[in-house]
mmCIF file with all atom_site columns, C-alpha atoms in Angstrom:
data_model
loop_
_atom_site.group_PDB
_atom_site.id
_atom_site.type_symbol
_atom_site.label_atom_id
_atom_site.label_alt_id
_atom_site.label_comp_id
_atom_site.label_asym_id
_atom_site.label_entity_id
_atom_site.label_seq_id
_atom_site.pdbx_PDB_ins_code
_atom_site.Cartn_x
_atom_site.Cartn_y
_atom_site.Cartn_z
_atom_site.occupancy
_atom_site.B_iso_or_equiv
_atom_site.pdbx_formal_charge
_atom_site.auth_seq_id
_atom_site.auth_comp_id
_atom_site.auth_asym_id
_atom_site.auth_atom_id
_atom_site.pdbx_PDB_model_num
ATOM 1  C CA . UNK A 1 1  ? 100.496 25.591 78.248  1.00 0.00 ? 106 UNK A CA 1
ATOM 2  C CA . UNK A 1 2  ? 97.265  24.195 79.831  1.00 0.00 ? 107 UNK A CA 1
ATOM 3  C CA . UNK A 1 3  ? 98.480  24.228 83.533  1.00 0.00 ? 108 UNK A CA 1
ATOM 4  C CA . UNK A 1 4  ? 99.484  28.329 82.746  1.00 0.00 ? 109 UNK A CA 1
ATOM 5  C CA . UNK A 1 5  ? 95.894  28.349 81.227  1.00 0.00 ? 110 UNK A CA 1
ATOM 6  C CA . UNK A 1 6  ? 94.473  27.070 84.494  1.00 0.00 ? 111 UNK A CA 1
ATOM 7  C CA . UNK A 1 7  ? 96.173  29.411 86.671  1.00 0.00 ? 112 UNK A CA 1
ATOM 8  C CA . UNK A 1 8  ? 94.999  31.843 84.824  1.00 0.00 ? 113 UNK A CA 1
ATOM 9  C CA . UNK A 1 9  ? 91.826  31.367 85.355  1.00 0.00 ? 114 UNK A CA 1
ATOM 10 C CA . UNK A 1 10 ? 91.755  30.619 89.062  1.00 0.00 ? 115 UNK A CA 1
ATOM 11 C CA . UNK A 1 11 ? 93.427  34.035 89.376  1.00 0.00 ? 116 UNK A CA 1
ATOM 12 C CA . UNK A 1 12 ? 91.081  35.985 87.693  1.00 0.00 ? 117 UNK A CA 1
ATOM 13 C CA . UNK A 1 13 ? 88.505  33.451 89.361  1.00 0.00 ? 118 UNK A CA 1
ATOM 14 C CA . UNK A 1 14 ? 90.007  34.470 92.636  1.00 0.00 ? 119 UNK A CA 1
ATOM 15 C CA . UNK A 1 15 ? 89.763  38.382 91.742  1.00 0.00 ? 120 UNK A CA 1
ATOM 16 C CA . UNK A 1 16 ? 86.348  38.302 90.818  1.00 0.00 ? 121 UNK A CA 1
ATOM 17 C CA . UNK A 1 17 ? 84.772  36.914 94.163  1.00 0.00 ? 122 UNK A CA 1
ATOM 18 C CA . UNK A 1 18 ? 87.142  39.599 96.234  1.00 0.00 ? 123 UNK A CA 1
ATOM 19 C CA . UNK A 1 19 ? 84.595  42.553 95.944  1.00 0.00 ? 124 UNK A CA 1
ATOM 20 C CA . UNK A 1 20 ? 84.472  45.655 98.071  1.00 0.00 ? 125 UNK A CA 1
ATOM 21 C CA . UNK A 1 21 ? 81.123  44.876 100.121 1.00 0.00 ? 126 UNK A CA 1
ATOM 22 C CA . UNK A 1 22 ? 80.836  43.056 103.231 1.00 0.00 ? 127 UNK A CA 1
ATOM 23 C CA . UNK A 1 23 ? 78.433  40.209 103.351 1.00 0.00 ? 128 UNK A CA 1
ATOM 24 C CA . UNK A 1 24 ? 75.650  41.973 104.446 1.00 0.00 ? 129 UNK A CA 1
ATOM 25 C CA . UNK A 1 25 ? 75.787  44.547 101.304 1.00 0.00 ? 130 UNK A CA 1
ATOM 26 C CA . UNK A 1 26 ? 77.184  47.556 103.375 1.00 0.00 ? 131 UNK A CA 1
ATOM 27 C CA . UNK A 1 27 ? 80.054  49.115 101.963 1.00 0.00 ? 132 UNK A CA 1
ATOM 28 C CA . UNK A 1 28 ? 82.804  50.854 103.834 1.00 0.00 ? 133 UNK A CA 1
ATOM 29 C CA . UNK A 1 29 ? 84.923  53.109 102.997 1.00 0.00 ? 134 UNK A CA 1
ATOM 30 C CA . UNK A 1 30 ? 88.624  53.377 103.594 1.00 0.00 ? 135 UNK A CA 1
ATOM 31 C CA . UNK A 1 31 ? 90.465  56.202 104.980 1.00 0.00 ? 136 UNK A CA 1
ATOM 32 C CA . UNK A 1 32 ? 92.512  58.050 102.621 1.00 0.00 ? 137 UNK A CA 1
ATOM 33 C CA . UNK A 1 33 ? 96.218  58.464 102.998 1.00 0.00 ? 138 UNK A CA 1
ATOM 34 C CA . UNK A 1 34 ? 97.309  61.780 104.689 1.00 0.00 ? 139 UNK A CA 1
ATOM 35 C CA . UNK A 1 35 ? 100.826 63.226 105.073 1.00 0.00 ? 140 UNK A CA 1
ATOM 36 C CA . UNK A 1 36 ? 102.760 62.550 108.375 1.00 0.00 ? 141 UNK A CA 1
ATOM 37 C CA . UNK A 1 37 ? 105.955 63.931 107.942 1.00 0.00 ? 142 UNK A CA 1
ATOM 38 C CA . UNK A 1 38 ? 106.579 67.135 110.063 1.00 0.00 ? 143 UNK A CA 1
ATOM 39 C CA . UNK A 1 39 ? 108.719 70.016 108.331 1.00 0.00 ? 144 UNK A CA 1
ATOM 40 C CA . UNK A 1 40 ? 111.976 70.790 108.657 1.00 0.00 ? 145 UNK A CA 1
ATOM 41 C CA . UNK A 1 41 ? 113.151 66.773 109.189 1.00 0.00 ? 146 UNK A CA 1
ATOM 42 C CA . UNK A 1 42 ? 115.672 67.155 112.584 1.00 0.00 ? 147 UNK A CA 1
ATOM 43 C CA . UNK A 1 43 ? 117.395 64.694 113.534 1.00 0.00 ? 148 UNK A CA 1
ATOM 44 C CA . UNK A 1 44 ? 118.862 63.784 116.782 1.00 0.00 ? 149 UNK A CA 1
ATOM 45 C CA . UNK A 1 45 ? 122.286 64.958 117.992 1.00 0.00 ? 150 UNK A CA 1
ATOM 46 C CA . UNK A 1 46 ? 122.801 66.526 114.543 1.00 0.00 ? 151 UNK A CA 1
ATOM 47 C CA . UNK A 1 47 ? 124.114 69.703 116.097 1.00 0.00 ? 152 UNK A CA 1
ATOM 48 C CA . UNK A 1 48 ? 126.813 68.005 118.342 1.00 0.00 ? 153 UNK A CA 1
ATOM 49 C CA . UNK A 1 49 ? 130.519 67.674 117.112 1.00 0.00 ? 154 UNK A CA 1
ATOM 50 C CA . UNK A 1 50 ? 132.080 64.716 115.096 1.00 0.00 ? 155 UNK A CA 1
ATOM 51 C CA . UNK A 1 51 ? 134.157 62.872 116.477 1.00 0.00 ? 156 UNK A CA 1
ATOM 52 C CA . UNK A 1 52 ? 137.663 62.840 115.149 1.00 0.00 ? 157 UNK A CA 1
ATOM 53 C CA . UNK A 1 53 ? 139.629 59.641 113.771 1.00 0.00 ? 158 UNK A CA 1
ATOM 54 C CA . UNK A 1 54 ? 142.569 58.677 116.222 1.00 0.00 ? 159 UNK A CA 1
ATOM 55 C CA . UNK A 1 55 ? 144.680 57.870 113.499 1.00 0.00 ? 160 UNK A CA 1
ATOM 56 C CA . UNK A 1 56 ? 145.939 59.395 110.027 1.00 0.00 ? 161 UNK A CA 1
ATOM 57 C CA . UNK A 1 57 ? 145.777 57.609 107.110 1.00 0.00 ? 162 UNK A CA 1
ATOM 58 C CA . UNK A 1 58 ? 147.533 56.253 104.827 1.00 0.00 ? 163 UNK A CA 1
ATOM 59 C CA . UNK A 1 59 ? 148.903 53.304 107.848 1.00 0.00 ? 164 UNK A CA 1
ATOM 60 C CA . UNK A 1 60 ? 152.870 52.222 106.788 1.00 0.00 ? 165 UNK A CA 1
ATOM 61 C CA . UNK A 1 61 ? 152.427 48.781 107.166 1.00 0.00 ? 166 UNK A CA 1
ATOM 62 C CA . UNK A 1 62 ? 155.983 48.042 106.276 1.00 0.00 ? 167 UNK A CA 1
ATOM 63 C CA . UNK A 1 63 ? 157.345 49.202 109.724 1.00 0.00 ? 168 UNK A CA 1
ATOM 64 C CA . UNK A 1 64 ? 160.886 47.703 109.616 1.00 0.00 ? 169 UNK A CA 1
ATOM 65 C CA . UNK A 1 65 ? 162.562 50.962 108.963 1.00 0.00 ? 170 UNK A CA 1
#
């Protein structure tokens, strides 16, 4: 129970002396997230044709007939 107690406080230890300010007291600040994504999604080669299976399925695998 102690050595969970002592991790404990190292992380929150740890957390405290992470601030936001540099070490010569200027703060920065951080970008903020902005969309990317371009509308409508398109893929590539969406519009070309499928290709077809060469075979049908179910395959008789019992073929002695």
């Amino acid at each position: 129970m102690s050595v969970l107690a002592t991790i404990a406080v190292v992380v929150v230890g740890f957390a405290g002396t992470s601030g936001s300010g540099s070490a010569d007291g200027s703060t920065k600040q951080t970008p903020r997230p902005r969309s990317t994504a371009v509308y409508p999604v398109k893929f590539p080669h969406w519009d070309r044709p499928r290709p077809r299976p060469t075979v049908s399925y179910p395959i008789p695998w019992d073929r002695s007939h």
